[in-house]
PDB file of C-alpha atoms in Angstrom:
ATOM      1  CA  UNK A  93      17.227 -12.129   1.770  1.00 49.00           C
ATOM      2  CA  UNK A  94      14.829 -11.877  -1.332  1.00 57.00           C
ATOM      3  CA  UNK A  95      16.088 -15.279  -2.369  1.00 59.00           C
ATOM      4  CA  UNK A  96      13.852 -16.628   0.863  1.00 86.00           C
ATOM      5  CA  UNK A  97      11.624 -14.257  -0.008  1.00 91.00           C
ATOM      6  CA  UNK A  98       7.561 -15.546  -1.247  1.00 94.00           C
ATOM      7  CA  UNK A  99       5.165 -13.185  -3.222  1.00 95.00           C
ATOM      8  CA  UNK A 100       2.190 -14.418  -4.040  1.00 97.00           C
ATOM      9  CA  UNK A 101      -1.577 -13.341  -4.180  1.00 98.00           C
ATOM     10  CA  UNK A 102      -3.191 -12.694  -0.675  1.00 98.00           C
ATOM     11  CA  UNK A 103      -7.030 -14.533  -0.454  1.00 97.00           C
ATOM     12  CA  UNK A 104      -9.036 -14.544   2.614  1.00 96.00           C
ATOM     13  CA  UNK A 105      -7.025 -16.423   4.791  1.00 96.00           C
ATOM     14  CA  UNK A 106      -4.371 -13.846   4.922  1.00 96.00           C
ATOM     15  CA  UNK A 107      -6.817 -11.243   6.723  1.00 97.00           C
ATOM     16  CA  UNK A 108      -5.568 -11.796  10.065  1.00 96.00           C
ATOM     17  CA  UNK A 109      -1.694 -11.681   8.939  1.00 95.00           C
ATOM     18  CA  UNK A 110      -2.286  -8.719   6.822  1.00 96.00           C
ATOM     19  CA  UNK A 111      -3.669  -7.302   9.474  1.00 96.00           C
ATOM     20  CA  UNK A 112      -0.978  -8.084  11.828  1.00 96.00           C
ATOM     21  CA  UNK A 113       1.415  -6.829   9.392  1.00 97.00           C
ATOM     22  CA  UNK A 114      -0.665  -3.423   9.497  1.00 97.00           C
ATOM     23  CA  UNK A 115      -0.686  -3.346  13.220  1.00 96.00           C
ATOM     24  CA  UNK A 116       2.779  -3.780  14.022  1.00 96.00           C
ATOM     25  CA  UNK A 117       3.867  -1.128  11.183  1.00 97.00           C
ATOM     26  CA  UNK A 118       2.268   1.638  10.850  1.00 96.00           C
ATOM     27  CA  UNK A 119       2.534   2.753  14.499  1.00 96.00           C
ATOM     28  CA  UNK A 120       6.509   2.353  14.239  1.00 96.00           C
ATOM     29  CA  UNK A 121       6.640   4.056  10.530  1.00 96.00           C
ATOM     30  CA  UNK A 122       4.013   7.178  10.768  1.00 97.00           C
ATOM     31  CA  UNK A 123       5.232   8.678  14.455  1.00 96.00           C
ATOM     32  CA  UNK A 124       7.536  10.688  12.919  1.00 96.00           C
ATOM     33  CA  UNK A 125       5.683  12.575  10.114  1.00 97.00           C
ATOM     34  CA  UNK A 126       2.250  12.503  11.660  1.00 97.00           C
ATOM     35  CA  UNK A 127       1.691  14.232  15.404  1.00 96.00           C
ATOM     36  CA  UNK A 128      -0.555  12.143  17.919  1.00 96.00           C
ATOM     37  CA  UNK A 129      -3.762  13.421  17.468  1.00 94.00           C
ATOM     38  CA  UNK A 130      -4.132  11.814  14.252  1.00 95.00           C
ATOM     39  CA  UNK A 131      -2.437   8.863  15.129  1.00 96.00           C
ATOM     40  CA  UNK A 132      -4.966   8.315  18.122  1.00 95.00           C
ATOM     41  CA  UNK A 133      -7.885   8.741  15.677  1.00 95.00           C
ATOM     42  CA  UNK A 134      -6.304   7.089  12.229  1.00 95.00           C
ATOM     43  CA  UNK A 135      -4.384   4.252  13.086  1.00 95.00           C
ATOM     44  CA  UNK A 136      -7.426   1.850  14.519  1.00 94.00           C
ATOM     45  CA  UNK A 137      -9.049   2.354  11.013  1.00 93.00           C
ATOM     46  CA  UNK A 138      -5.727   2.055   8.318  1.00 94.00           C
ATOM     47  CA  UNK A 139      -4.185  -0.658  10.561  1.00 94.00           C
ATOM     48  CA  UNK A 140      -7.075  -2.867   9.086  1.00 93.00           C
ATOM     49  CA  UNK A 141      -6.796  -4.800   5.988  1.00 95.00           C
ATOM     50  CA  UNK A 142      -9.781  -4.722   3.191  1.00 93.00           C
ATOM     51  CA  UNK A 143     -10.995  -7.916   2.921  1.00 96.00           C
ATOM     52  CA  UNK A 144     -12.274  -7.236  -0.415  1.00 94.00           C
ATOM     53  CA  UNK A 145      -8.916  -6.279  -1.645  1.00 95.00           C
ATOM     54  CA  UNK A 146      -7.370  -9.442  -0.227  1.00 96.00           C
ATOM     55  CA  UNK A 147      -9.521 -11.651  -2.733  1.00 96.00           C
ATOM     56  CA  UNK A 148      -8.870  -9.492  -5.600  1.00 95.00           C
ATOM     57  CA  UNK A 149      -6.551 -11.593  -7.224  1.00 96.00           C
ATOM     58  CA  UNK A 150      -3.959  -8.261  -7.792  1.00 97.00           C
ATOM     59  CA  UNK A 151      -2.843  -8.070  -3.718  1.00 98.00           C
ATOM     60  CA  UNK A 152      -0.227  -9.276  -2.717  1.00 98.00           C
ATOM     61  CA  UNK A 153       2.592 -10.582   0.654  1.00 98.00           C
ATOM     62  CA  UNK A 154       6.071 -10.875   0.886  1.00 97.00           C
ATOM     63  CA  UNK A 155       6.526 -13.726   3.297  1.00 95.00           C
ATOM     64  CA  UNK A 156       9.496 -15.547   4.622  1.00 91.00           C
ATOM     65  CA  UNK A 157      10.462 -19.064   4.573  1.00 86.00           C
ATOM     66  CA  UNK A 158       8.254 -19.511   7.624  1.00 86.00           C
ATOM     67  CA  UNK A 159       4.765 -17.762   5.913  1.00 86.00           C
ATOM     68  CA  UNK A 160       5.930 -14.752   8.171  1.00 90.00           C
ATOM     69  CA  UNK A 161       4.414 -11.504   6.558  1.00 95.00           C
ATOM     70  CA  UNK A 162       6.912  -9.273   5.596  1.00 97.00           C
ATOM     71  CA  UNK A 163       5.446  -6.511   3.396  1.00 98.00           C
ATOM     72  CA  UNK A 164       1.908  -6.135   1.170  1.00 98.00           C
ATOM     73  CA  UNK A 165       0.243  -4.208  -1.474  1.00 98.00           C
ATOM     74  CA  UNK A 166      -1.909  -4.295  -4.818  1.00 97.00           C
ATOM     75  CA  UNK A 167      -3.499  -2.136  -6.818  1.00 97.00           C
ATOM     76  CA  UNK A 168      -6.894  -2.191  -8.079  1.00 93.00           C
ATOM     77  CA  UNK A 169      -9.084  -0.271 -10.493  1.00 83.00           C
ATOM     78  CA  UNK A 170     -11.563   1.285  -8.887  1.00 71.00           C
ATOM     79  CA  UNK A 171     -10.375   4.107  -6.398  1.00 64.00           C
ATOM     80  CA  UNK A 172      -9.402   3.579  -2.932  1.00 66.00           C
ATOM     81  CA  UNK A 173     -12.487   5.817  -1.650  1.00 59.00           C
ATOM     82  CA  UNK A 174     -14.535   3.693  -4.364  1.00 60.00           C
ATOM     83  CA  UNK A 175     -15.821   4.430  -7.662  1.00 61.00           C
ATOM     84  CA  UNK A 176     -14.669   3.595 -11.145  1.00 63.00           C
ATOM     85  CA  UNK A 177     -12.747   6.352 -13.277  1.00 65.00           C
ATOM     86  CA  UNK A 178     -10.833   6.221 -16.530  1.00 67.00           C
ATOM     87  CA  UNK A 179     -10.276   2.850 -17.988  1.00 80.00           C
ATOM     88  CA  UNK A 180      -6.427   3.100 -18.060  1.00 85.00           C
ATOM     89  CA  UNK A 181      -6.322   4.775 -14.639  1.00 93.00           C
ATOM     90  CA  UNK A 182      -5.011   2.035 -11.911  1.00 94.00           C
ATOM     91  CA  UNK A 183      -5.092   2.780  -8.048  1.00 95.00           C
ATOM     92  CA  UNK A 184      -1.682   1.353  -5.495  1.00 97.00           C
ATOM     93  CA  UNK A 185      -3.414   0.063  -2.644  1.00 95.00           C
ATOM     94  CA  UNK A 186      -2.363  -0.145   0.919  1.00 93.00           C
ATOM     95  CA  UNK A 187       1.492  -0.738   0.791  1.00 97.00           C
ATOM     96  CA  UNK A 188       3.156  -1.811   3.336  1.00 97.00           C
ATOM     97  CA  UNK A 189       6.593  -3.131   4.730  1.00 97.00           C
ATOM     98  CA  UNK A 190       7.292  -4.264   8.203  1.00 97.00           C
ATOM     99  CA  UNK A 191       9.935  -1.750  10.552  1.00 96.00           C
ATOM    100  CA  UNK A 192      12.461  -4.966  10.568  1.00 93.00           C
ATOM    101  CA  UNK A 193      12.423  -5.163   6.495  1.00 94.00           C
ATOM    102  CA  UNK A 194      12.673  -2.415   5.030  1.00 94.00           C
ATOM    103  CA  UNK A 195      14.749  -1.527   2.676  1.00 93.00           C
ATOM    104  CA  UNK A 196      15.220  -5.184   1.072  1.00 93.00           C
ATOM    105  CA  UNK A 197      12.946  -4.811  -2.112  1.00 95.00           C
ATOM    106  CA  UNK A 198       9.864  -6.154  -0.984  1.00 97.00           C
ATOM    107  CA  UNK A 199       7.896  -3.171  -1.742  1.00 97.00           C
ATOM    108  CA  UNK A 200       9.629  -2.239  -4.799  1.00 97.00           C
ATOM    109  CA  UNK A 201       8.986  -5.816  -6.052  1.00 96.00           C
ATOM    110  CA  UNK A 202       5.439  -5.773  -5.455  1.00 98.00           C
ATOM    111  CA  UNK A 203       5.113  -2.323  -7.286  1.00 98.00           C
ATOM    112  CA  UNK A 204       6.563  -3.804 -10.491  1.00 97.00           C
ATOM    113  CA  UNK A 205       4.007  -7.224 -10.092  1.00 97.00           C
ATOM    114  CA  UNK A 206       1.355  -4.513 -10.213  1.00 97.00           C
ATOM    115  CA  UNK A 207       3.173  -2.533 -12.559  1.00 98.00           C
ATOM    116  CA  UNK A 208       3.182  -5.220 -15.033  1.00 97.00           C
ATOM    117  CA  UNK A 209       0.018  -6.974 -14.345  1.00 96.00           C
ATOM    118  CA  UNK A 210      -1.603  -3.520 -14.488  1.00 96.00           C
ATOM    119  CA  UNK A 211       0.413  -2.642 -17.988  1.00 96.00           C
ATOM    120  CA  UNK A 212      -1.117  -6.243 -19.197  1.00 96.00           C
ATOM    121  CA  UNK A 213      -5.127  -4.862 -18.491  1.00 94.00           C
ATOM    122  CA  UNK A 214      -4.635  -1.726 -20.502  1.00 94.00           C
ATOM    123  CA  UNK A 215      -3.699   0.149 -17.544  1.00 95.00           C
ATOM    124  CA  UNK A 216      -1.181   3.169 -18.562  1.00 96.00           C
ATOM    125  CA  UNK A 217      -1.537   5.587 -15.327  1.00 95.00           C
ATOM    126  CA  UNK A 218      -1.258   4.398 -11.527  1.00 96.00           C
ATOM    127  CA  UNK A 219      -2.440   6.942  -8.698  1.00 96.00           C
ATOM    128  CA  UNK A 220      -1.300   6.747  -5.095  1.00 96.00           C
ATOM    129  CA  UNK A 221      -2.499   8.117  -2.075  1.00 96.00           C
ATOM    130  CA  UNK A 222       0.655   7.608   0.057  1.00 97.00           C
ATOM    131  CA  UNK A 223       1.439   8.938   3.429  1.00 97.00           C
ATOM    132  CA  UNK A 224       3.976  11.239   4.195  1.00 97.00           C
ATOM    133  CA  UNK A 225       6.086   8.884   5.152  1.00 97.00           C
ATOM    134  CA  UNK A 226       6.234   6.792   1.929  1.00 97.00           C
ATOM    135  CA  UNK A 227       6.740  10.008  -0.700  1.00 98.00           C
ATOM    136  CA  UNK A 228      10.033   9.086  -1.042  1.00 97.00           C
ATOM    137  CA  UNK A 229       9.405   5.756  -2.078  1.00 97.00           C
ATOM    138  CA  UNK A 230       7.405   6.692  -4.251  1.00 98.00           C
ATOM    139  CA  UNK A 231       9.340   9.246  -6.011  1.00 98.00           C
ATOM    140  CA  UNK A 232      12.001   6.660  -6.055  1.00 97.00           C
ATOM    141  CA  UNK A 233       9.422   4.384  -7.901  1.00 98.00           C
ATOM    142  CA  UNK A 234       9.035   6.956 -10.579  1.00 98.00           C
ATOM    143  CA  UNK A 235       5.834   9.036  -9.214  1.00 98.00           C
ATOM    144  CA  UNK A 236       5.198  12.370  -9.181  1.00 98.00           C
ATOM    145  CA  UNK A 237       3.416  14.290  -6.080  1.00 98.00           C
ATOM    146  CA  UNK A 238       0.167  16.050  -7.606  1.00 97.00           C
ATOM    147  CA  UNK A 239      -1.016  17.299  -4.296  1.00 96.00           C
ATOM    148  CA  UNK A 240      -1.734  17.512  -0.409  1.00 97.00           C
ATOM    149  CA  UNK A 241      -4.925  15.349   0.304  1.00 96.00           C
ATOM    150  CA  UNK A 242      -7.003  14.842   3.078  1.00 95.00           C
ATOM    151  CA  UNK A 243      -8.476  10.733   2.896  1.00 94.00           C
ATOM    152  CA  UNK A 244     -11.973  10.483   4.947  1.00 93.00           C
ATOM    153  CA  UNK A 245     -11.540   7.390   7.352  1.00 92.00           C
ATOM    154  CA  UNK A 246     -14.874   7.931   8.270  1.00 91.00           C
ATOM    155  CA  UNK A 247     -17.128  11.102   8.687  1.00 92.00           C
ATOM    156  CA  UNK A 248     -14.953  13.443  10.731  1.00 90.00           C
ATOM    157  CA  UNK A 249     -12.162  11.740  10.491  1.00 92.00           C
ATOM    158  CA  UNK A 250      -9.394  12.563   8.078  1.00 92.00           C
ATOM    159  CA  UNK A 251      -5.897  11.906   7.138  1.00 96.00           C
ATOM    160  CA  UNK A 252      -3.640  13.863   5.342  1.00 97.00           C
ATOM    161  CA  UNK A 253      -2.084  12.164   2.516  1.00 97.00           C
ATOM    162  CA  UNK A 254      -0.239  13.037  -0.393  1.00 98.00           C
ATOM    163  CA  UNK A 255      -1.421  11.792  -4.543  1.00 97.00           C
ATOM    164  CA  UNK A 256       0.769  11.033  -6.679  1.00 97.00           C
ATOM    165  CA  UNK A 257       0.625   9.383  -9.983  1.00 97.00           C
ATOM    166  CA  UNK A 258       2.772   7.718 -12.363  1.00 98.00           C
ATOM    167  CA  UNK A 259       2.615   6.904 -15.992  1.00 97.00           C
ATOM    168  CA  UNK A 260       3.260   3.348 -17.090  1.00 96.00           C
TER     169      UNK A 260
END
């Protein structure tokens, strides 16, 4: 499968396949570690992709021989919730992996584009703010929980994540 398999950098254009990719995703991957109620509230704002992130240059989609997205994610210096902090601090951003390909590599093969492109800017530590569902990726990628988190979507609304961080 990875041999059909495309990563490349995302730009503007990709915004409404990211987004699809978000859509159809998180809905089928969160239900079982996140109840409803947060769901209801969360999911219209995380299922959306940052348009700002797509033009970064360090985003990126798995895509299939047909330009199908299959899975997405970047990093980025400045923080998720915004804001610079230490130089050699890098930030995972918004991974994701559709239900129907998971487990294939795509999101492990993104993490070590960023890990490496990161590495080459002077970056030695990458933070994550992953959802519940994804700590075992994570681990499995060589981070370390720090600690229960609550992410503002908005005022009043919050989602409860999990940091984690990673030397590289």
């Amino acid at each position: 499968m990875l041999s059909q398999i495309t990563i490349r950098p995302t730009s503007s254009a990709d915004l409404p396949r990211v987004d699809a990719l978000l859509r159809e995703s998180y809905p089928a991957l969160l239900k079982h570690d996140y109840p409803p109620s947060v769901l209801v509230t969360a999911l219209p704002l995380i299922s959306r992709a940052n348009p700002s992130l797509l033009r970064s240059g360090t985003y990126y989609v798995a895509e299939d021989g047909e330009g199908e997205a299959l899975a997405a994610g970047g990093w980025s210096h400045s923080g998720p919730q915004g804001g610079v902090g230490p130089r050699d601090l890098g930030h995972i951003r918004h991974v994701v992996t559709h239900p129907r390909a998971l487990r294939q590599g795509l999101a492990s093969h993104i993490l070590e584009r960023c890990f490496r492109e990161a590495r080459a800017q002077g970056i030695t530590w990458m933070m994550a703010q992953s959802t519940r569902t994804a700590v075992p990726f994570y681990r499995a990628m060589g981070f370390e929980e720090r600690a229960e988190i609550e992410v503002m979507l908005r005022p009043g609304i919050g989602f409860p994540a999990v940091e984690m961080a990673r030397g590289l």
